[in-house]
GROMACS .gro file of C-alpha atoms in nm:
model
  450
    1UNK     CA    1   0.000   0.000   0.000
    2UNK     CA    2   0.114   0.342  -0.069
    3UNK     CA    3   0.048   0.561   0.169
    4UNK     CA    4   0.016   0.993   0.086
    5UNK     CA    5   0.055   1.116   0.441
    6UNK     CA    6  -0.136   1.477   0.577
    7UNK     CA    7   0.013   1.734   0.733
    8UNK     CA    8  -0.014   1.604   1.097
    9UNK     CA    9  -0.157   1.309   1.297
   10UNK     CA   10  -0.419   1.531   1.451
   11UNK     CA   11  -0.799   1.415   1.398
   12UNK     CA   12  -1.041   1.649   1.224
   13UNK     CA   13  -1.366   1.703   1.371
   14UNK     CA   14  -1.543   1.413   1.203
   15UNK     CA   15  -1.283   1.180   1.387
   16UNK     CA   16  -1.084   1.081   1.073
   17UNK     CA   17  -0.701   1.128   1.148
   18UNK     CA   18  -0.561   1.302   0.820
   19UNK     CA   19  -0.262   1.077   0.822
   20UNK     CA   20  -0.501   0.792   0.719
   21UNK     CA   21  -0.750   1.021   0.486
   22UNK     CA   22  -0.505   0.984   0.167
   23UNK     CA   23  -0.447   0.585   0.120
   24UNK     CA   24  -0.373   0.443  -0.217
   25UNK     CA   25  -0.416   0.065  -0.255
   26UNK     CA   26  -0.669  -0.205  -0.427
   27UNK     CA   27  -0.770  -0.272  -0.084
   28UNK     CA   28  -0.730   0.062   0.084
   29UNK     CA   29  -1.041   0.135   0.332
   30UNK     CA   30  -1.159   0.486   0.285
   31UNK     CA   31  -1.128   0.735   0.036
   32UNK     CA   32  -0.865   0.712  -0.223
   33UNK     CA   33  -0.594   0.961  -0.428
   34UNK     CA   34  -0.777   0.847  -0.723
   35UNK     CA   35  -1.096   0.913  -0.514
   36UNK     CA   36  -1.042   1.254  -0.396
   37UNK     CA   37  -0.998   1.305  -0.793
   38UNK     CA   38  -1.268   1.192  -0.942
   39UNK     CA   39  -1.468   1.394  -0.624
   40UNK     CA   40  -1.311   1.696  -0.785
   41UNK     CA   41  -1.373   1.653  -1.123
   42UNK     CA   42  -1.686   1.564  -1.044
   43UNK     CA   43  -1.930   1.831  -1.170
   44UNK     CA   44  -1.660   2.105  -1.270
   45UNK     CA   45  -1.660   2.227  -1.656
   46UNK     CA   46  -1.389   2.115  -1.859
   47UNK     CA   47  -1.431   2.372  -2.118
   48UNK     CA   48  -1.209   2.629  -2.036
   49UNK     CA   49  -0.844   2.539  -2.075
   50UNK     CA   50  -0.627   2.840  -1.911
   51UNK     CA   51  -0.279   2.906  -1.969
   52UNK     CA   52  -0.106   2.790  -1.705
   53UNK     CA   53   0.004   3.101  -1.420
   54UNK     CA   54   0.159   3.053  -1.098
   55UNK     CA   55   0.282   3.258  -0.784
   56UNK     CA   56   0.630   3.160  -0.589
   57UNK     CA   57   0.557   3.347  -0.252
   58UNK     CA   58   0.880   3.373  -0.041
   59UNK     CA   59   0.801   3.405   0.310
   60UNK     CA   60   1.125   3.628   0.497
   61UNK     CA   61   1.003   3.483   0.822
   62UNK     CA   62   1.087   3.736   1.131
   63UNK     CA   63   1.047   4.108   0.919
   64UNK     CA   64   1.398   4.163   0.733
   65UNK     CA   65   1.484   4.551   0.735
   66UNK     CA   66   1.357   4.754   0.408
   67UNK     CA   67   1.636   5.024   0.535
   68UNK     CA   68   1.908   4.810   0.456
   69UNK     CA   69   1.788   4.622   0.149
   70UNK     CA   70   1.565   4.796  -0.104
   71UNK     CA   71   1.480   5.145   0.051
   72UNK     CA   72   1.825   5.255   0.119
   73UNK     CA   73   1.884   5.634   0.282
   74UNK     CA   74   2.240   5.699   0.214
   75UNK     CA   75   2.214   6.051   0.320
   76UNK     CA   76   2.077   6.020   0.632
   77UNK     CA   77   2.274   6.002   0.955
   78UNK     CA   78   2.491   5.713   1.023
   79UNK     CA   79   2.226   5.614   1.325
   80UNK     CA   80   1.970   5.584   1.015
   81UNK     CA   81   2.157   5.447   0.722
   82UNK     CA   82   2.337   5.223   0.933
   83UNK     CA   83   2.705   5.057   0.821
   84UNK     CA   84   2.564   4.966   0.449
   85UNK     CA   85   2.633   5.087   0.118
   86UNK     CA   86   2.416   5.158  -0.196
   87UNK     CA   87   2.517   5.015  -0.511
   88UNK     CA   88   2.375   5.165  -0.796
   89UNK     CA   89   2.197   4.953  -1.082
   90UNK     CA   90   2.097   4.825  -1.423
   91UNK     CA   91   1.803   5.046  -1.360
   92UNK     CA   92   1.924   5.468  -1.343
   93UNK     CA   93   1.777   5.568  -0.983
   94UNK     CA   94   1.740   5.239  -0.826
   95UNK     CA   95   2.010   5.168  -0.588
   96UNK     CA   96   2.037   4.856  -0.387
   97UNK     CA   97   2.219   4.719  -0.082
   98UNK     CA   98   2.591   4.656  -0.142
   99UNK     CA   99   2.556   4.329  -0.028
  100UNK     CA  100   2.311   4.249  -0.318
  101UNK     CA  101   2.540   4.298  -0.657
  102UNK     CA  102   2.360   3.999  -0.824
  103UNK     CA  103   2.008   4.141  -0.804
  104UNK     CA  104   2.149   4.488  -0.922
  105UNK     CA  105   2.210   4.338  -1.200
  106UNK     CA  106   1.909   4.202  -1.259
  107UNK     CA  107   1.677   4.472  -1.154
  108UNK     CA  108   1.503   4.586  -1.452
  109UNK     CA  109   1.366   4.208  -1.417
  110UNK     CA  110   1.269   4.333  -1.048
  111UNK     CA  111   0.944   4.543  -0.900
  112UNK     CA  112   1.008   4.686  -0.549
  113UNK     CA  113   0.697   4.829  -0.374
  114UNK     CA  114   0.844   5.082  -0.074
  115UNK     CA  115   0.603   5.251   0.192
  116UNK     CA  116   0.396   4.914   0.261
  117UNK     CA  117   0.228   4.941   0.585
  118UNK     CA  118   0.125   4.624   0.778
  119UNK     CA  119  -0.111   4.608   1.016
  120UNK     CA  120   0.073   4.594   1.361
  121UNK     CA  121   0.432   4.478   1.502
  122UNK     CA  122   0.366   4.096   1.557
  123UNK     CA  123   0.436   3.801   1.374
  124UNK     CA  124   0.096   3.761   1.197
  125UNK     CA  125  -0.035   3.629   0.885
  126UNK     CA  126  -0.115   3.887   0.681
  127UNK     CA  127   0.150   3.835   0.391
  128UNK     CA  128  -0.019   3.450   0.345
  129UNK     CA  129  -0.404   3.563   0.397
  130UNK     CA  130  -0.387   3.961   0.354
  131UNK     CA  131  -0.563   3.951   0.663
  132UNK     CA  132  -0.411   4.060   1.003
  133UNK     CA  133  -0.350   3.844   1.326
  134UNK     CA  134  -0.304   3.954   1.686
  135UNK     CA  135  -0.125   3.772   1.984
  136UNK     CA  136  -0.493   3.757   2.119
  137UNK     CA  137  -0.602   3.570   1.786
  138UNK     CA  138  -0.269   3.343   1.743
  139UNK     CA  139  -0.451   3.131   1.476
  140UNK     CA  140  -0.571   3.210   1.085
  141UNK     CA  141  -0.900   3.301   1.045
  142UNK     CA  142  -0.888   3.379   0.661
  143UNK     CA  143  -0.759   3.086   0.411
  144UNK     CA  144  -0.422   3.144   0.283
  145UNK     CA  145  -0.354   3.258  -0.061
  146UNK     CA  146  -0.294   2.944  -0.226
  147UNK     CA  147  -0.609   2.755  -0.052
  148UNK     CA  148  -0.824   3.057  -0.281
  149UNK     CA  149  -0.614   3.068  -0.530
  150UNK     CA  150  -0.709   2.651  -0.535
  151UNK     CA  151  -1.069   2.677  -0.462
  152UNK     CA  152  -1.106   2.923  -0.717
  153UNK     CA  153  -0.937   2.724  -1.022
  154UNK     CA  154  -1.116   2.425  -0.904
  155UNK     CA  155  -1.435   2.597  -0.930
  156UNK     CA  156  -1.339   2.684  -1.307
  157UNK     CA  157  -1.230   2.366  -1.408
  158UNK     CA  158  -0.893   2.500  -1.401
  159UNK     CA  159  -0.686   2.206  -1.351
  160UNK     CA  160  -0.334   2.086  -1.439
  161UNK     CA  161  -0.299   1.706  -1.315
  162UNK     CA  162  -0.007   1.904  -1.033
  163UNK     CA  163  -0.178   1.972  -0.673
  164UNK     CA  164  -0.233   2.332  -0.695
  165UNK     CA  165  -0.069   2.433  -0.369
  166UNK     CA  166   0.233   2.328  -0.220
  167UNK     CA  167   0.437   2.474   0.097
  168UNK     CA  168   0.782   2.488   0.244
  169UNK     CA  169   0.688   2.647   0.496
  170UNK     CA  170   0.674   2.463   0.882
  171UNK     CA  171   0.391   2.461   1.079
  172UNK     CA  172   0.470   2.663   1.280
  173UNK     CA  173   0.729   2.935   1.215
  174UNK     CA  174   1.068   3.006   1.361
  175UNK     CA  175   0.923   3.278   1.572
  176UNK     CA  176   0.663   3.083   1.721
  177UNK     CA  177   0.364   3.189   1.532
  178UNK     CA  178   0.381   3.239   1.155
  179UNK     CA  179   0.483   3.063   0.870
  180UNK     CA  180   0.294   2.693   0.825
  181UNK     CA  181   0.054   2.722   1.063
  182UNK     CA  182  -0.139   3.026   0.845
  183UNK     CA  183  -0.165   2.824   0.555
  184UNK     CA  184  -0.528   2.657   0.638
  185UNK     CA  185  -0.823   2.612   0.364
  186UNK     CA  186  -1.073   2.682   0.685
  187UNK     CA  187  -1.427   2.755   0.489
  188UNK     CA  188  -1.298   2.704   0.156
  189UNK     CA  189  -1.268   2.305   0.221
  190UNK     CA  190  -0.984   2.072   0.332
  191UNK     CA  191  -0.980   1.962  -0.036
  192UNK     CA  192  -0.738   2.287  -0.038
  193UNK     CA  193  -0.504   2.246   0.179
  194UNK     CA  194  -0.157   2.263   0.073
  195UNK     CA  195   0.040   1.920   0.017
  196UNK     CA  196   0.317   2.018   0.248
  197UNK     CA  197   0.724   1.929   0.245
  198UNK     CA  198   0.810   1.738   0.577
  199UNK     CA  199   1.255   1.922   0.555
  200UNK     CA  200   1.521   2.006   0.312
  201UNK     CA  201   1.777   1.758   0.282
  202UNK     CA  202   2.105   1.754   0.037
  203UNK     CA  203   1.917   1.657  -0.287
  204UNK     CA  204   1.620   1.834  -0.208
  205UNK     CA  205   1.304   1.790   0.019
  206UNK     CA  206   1.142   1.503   0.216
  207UNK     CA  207   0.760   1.524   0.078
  208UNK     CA  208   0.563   1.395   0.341
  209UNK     CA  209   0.272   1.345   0.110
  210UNK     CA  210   0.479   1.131  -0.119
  211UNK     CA  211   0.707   0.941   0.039
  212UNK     CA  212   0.649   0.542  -0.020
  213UNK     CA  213   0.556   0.282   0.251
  214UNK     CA  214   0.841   0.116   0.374
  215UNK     CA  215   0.938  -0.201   0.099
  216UNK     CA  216   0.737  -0.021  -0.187
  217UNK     CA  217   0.888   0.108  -0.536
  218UNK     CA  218   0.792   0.263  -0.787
  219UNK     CA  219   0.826  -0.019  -0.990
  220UNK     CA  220   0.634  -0.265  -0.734
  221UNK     CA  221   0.409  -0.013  -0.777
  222UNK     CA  222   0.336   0.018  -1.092
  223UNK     CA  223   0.307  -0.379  -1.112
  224UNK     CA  224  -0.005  -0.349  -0.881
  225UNK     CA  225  -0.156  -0.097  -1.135
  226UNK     CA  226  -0.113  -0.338  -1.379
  227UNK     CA  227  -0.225  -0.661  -1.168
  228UNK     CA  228  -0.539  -0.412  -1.094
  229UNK     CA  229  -0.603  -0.362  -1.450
  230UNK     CA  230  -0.590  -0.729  -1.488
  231UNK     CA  231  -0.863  -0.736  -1.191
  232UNK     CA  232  -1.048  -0.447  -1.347
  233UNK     CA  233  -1.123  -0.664  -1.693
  234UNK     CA  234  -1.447  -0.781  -1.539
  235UNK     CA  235  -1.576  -0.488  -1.397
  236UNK     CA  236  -1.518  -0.274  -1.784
  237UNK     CA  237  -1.695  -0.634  -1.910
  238UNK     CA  238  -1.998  -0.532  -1.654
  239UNK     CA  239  -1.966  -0.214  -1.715
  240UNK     CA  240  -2.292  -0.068  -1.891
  241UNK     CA  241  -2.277   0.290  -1.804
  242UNK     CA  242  -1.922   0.380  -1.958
  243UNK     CA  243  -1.810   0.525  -1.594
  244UNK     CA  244  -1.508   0.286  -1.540
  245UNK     CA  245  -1.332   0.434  -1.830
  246UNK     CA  246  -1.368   0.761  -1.590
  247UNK     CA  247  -1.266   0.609  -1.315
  248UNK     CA  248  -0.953   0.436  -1.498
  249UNK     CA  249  -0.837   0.747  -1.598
  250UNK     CA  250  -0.854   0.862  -1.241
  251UNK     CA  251  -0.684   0.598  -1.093
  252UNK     CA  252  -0.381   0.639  -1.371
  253UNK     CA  253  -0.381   1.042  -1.275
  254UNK     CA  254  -0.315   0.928  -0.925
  255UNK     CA  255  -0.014   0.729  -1.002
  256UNK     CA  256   0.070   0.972  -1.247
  257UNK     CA  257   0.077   1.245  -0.963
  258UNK     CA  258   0.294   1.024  -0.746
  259UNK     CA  259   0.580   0.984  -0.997
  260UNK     CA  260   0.544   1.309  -1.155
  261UNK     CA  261   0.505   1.506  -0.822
  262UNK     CA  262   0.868   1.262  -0.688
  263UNK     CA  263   1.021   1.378  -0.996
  264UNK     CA  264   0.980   1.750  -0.936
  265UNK     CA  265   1.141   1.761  -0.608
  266UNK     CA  266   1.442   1.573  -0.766
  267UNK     CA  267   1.680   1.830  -0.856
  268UNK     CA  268   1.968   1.552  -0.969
  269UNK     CA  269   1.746   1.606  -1.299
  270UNK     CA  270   1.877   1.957  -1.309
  271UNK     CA  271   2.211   2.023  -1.502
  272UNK     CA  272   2.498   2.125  -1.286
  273UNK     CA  273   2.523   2.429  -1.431
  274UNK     CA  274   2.141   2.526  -1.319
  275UNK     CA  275   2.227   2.358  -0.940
  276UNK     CA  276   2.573   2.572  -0.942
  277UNK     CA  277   2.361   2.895  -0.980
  278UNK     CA  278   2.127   2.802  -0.709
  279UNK     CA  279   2.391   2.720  -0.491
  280UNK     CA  280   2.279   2.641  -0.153
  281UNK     CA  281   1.916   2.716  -0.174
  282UNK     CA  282   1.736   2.426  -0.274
  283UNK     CA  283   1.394   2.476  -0.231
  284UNK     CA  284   1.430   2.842  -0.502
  285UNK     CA  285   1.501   2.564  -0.739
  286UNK     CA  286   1.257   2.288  -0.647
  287UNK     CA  287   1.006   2.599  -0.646
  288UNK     CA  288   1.082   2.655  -0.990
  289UNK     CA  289   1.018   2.310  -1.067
  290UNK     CA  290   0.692   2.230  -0.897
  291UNK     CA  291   0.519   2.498  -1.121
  292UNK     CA  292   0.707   2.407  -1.433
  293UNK     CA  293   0.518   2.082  -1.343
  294UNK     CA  294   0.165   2.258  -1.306
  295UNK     CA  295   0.176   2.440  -0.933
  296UNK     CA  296  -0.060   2.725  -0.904
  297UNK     CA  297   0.085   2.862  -0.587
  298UNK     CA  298   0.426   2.739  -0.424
  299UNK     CA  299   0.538   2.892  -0.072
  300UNK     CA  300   0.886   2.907   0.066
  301UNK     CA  301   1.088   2.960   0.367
  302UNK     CA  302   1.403   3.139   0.290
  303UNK     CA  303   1.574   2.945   0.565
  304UNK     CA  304   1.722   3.236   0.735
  305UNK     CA  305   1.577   3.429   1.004
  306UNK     CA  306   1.536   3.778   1.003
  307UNK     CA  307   1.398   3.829   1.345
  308UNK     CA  308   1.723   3.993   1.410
  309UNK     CA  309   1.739   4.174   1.809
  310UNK     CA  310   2.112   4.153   1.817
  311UNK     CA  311   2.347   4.318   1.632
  312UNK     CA  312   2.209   4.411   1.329
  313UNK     CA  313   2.539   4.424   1.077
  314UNK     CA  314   2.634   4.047   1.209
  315UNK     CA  315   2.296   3.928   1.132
  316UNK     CA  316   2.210   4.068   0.833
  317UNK     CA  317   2.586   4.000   0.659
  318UNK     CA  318   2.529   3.659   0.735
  319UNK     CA  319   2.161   3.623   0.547
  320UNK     CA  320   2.218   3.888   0.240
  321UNK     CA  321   2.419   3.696   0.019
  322UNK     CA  322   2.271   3.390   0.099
  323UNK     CA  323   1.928   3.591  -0.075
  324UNK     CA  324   2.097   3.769  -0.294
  325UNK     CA  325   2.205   3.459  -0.495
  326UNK     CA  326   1.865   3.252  -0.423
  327UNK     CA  327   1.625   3.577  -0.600
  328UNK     CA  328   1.912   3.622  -0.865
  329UNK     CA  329   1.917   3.289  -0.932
  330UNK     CA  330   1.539   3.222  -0.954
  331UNK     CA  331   1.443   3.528  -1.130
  332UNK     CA  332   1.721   3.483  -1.387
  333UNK     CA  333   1.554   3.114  -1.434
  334UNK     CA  334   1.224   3.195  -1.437
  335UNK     CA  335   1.308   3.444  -1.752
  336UNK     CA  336   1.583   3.246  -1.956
  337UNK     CA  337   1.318   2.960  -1.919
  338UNK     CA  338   1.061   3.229  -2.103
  339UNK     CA  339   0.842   3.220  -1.797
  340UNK     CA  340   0.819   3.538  -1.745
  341UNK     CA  341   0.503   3.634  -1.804
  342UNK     CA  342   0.340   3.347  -1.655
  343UNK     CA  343   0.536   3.297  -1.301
  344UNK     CA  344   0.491   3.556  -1.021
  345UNK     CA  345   0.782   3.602  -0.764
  346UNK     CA  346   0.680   3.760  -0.477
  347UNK     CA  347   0.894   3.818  -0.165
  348UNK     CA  348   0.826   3.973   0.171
  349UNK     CA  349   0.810   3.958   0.551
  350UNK     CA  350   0.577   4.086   0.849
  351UNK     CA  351   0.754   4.413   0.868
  352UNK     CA  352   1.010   4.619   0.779
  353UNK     CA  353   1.310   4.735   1.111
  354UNK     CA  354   1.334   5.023   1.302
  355UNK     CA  355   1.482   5.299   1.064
  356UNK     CA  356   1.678   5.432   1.399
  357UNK     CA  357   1.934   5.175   1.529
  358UNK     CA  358   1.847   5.078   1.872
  359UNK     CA  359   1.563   5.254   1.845
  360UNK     CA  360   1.297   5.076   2.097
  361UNK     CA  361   1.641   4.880   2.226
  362UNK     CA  362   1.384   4.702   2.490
  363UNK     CA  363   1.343   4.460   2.227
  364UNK     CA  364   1.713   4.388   2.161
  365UNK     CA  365   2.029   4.508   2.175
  366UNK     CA  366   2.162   4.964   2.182
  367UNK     CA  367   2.285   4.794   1.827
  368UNK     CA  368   1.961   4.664   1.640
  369UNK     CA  369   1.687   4.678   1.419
  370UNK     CA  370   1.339   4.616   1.544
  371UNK     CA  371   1.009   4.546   1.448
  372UNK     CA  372   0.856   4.837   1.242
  373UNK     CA  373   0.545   4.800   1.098
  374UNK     CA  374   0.495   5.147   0.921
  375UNK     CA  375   0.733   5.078   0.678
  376UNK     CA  376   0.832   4.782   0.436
  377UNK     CA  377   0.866   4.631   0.091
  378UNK     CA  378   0.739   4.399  -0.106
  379UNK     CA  379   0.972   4.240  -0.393
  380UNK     CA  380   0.796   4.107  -0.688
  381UNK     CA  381   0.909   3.964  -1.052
  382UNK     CA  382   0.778   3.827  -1.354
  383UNK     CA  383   0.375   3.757  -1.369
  384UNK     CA  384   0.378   3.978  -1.693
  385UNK     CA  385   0.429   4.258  -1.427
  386UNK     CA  386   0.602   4.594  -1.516
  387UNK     CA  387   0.900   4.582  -1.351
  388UNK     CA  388   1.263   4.797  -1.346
  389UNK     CA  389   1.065   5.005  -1.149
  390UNK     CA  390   1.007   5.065  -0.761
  391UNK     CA  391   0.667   5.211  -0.651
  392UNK     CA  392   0.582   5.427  -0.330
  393UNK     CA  393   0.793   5.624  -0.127
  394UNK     CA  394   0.909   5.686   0.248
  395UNK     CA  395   1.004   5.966   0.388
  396UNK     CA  396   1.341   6.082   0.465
  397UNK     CA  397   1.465   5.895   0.687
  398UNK     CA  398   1.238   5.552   0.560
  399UNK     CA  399   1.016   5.617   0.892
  400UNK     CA  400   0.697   5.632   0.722
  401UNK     CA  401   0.523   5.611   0.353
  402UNK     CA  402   0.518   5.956   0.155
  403UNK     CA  403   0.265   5.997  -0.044
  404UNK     CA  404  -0.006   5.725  -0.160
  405UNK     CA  405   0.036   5.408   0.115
  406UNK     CA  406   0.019   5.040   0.030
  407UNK     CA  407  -0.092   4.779   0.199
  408UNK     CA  408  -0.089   4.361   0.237
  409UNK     CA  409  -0.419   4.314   0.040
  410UNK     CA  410  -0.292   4.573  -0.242
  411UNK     CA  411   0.016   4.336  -0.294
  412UNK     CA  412  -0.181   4.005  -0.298
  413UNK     CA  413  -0.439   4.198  -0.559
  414UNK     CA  414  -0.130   4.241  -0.806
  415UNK     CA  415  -0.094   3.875  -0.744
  416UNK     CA  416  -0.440   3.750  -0.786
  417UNK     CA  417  -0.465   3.980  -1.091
  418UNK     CA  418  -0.138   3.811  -1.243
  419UNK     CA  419  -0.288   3.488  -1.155
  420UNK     CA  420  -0.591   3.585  -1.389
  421UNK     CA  421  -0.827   3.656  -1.076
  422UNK     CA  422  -0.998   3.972  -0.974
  423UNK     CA  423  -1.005   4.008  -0.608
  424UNK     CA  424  -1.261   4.326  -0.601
  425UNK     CA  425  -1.494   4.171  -0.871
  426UNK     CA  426  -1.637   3.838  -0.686
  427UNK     CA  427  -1.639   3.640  -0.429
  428UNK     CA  428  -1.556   3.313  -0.313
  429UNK     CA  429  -1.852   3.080  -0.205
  430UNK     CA  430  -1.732   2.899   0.109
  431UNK     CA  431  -1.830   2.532   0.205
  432UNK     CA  432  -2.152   2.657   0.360
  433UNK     CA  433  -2.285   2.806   0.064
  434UNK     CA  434  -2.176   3.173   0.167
  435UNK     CA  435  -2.034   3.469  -0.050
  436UNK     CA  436  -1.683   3.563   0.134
  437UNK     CA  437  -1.498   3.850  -0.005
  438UNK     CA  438  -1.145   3.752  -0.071
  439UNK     CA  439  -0.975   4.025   0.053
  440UNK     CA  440  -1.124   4.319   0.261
  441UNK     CA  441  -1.009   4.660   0.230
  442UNK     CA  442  -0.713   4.787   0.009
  443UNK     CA  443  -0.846   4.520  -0.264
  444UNK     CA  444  -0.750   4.675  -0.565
  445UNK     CA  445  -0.406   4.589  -0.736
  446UNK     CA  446  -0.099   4.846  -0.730
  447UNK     CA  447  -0.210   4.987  -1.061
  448UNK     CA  448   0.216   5.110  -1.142
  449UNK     CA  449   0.274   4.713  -1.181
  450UNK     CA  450  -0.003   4.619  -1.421
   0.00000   0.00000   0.00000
């Protein structure tokens, strides 16, 4: 028996533990892989093939500091600008940390959105729901981005044979309340919850969801799909309605998924020359494969933390270049692969830092950045976007936006709008047969980028 784990052990209310909802066999009790898909193509149109779009979201868990990345003030005092220098370029008038040469090269590829206010200074949700979280309401109450993004395309017959929303991100994050444990398809259905990666390992990531049952292969597998076809002769000869050609088909997408979905978290496939550009930072690339595979919505950890209290040179010297490379790299792919126009990149965190070093020094050290929720950034690419450009402006001394504001839900509207959905023109029904707006507030997309 195969066996296509859940995200935990924990039982859902109708007493059915999640670890034993997906089971694949001939003899499996329960509902099916090839089940669950022919529930969801059940009743959806077929007649309205999209071109495939997709959304990377990187998730810069902890709030890294806009000051010292993309909204440089390098004529403000040293207690502002900090110990960083600009670099200018391939764009006239964008300038960029020093410690970020590859994306300066790249930048006309690149679409930085300065002045973004978030709601508050806590680790919340808002840059996976566009909906704000409190220490008094620790848990989602919206569905994440990708759990719409999948109810949506499901509802349009939208579908690509790939699970439309997979995450990197743990359940819960490395501050204790973000990250993983957002991502929930709450009244859009379980059906949409992301198929989530267990840990990054040397040659890529552990996928809970497909990982085989101790003593199975693939190719002991596919000898019980053909010993079941075998079995399956005298069913199709009693067959009078035509449905087990259906449910053939559904069973073969199934295994189909299995290998398919194994194969695009093997980067070995990759040439070395791809890997070498990646460097370190696996998941970018495996990212980059899932929706060359069919992904609608992919989130990522960066794997760095950016909850930085100490000293803020030391931390972030340690985590720039490490970014620098993994955005370089996947932006560069995404283009020379003549995605462009069809995968959006879109990085950010909680908050921006404290534009005053030690500023609020309660929190950490005389020598830090803290959390500062008036000002951030949001870094987007491709998605057919225009980019070489950075939109919205702070003040002075990068304290507060100048000007027009953004917001979370005016980001995730450019998103939805690359993805081919309109945030302020409908709403999603939820599994109770109620209209839910998808975003509140702020819904409309940063009109600059489209």
């Amino acid at each position: 028996m195969l066996t296509v784990w859940g995200a935990n052990g924990s039982r859902n209310c109708d007493g059915i533990s999640r670890r034993a909802f997906l089971q694949v066999g001939a003899l499996g009790a329960g509902l099916t892989l090839a089940d669950l898909l022919r529930l969801r193509a059940a009743g959806l149109p077929d007649n309205s093939p999209p071109k495939h779009k997709a959304v990377i979201l990187i998730w810069m868990a902890g709030g890294p500091p806009h000051i010292d990345m993309y909204d440089m003030k390098p004529d403000a005092p040293v207690e502002i600008r900090g110990d960083y220098r600009s670099i200018p370029t391939n764009v006239p008038g964008i300038r960029l940390c020093e410690d970020m040469p590859l994306q300066a090269r790249i930048a006309d590829k690149l679409a930085i959105v300065r002045g973004l206010q978030m709601a508050n200074n806590h680790h919340s949700f808002e840059c996976l729901t566009g909906y704000d979280s409190t220490p008094n309401r620790p848990v989602a109450v919206r569905p994440a981005l990708g759990c719409v993004v999948s109810k949506i395309r499901a509802a349009r017959g939208n579908r690509t044979g790939a699970p439309p929303y997979v995450s990197g991100l743990r359940e819960v994050g490395p501050d204790g309340g973000s990250g993983g444990s957002a991502e929930q398809p709450l009244y859009v259905g379980r059906t949409h919850a992301p198929l989530r990666v267990e840990h990054f390992t040397g040659e890529g990531m552990l996928v809970r969801n497909l990982q085989l049952s101790s003593g199975m292969t693939l190719e002991r597998l596919q000898d019980r799909r053909n010993l079941l076809q075998s079995f399956d002769t005298l069913r199709r000869d009693l067959d009078t309605t035509g449905q087990m050609v259906g449910m053939d088909a559904c069973s073969a997408r199934a295994l189909d998924m299995i290998v398919d979905g194994r194969n695009a978290f093997d980067i070995s496939r990759e040439p070395h020359q791809i890997r070498a550009m990646y460097g370190n930072n696996t998941q970018f690339l495996i990212a980059r494969r899932l929706v060359e595979a069919g992904v609608s919505v992919v989130t990522l950890w960066n794997g760095d933390k950016w909850d930085n209290h100490g000293n803020y040179l030391t931390g972030t010297r340690a985590i720039l270049p490490r970014f620098d490379q993994a955005i370089h790299a996947l932006v560069t792919d995404i283009y020379q692969r003549g995605l462009g126009d069809d995968v959006t990149v879109l990085a950010w965190g909680e908050f921006g830092r404290t534009p005053r070093i030690g500023q609020d020094h309660a929190a950490g050290s005389r020598d830090s950045r803290n959390h500062w929720p008036q000002a951030s950034f949001a870094l987007l690419a491709g998605g057919g976007l225009k980019t070489g450009q950075a939109v919205g402006e702070t003040d002075r001394f990068g304290e507060r936006a100048r000007g027009r504001p953004f917001r979370a839900p005016n980001v995730l509207a450019t998103v939805y709008h690359a993805l081919g959905i309109r945030p302020e023109d409908g709403r999603i029904i939820d599994d109770q047969g109620r209209p839910q707006n998808m975003l509140e507030g702020f819904e409309h997309p940063i009109a600059e980028l489209i």
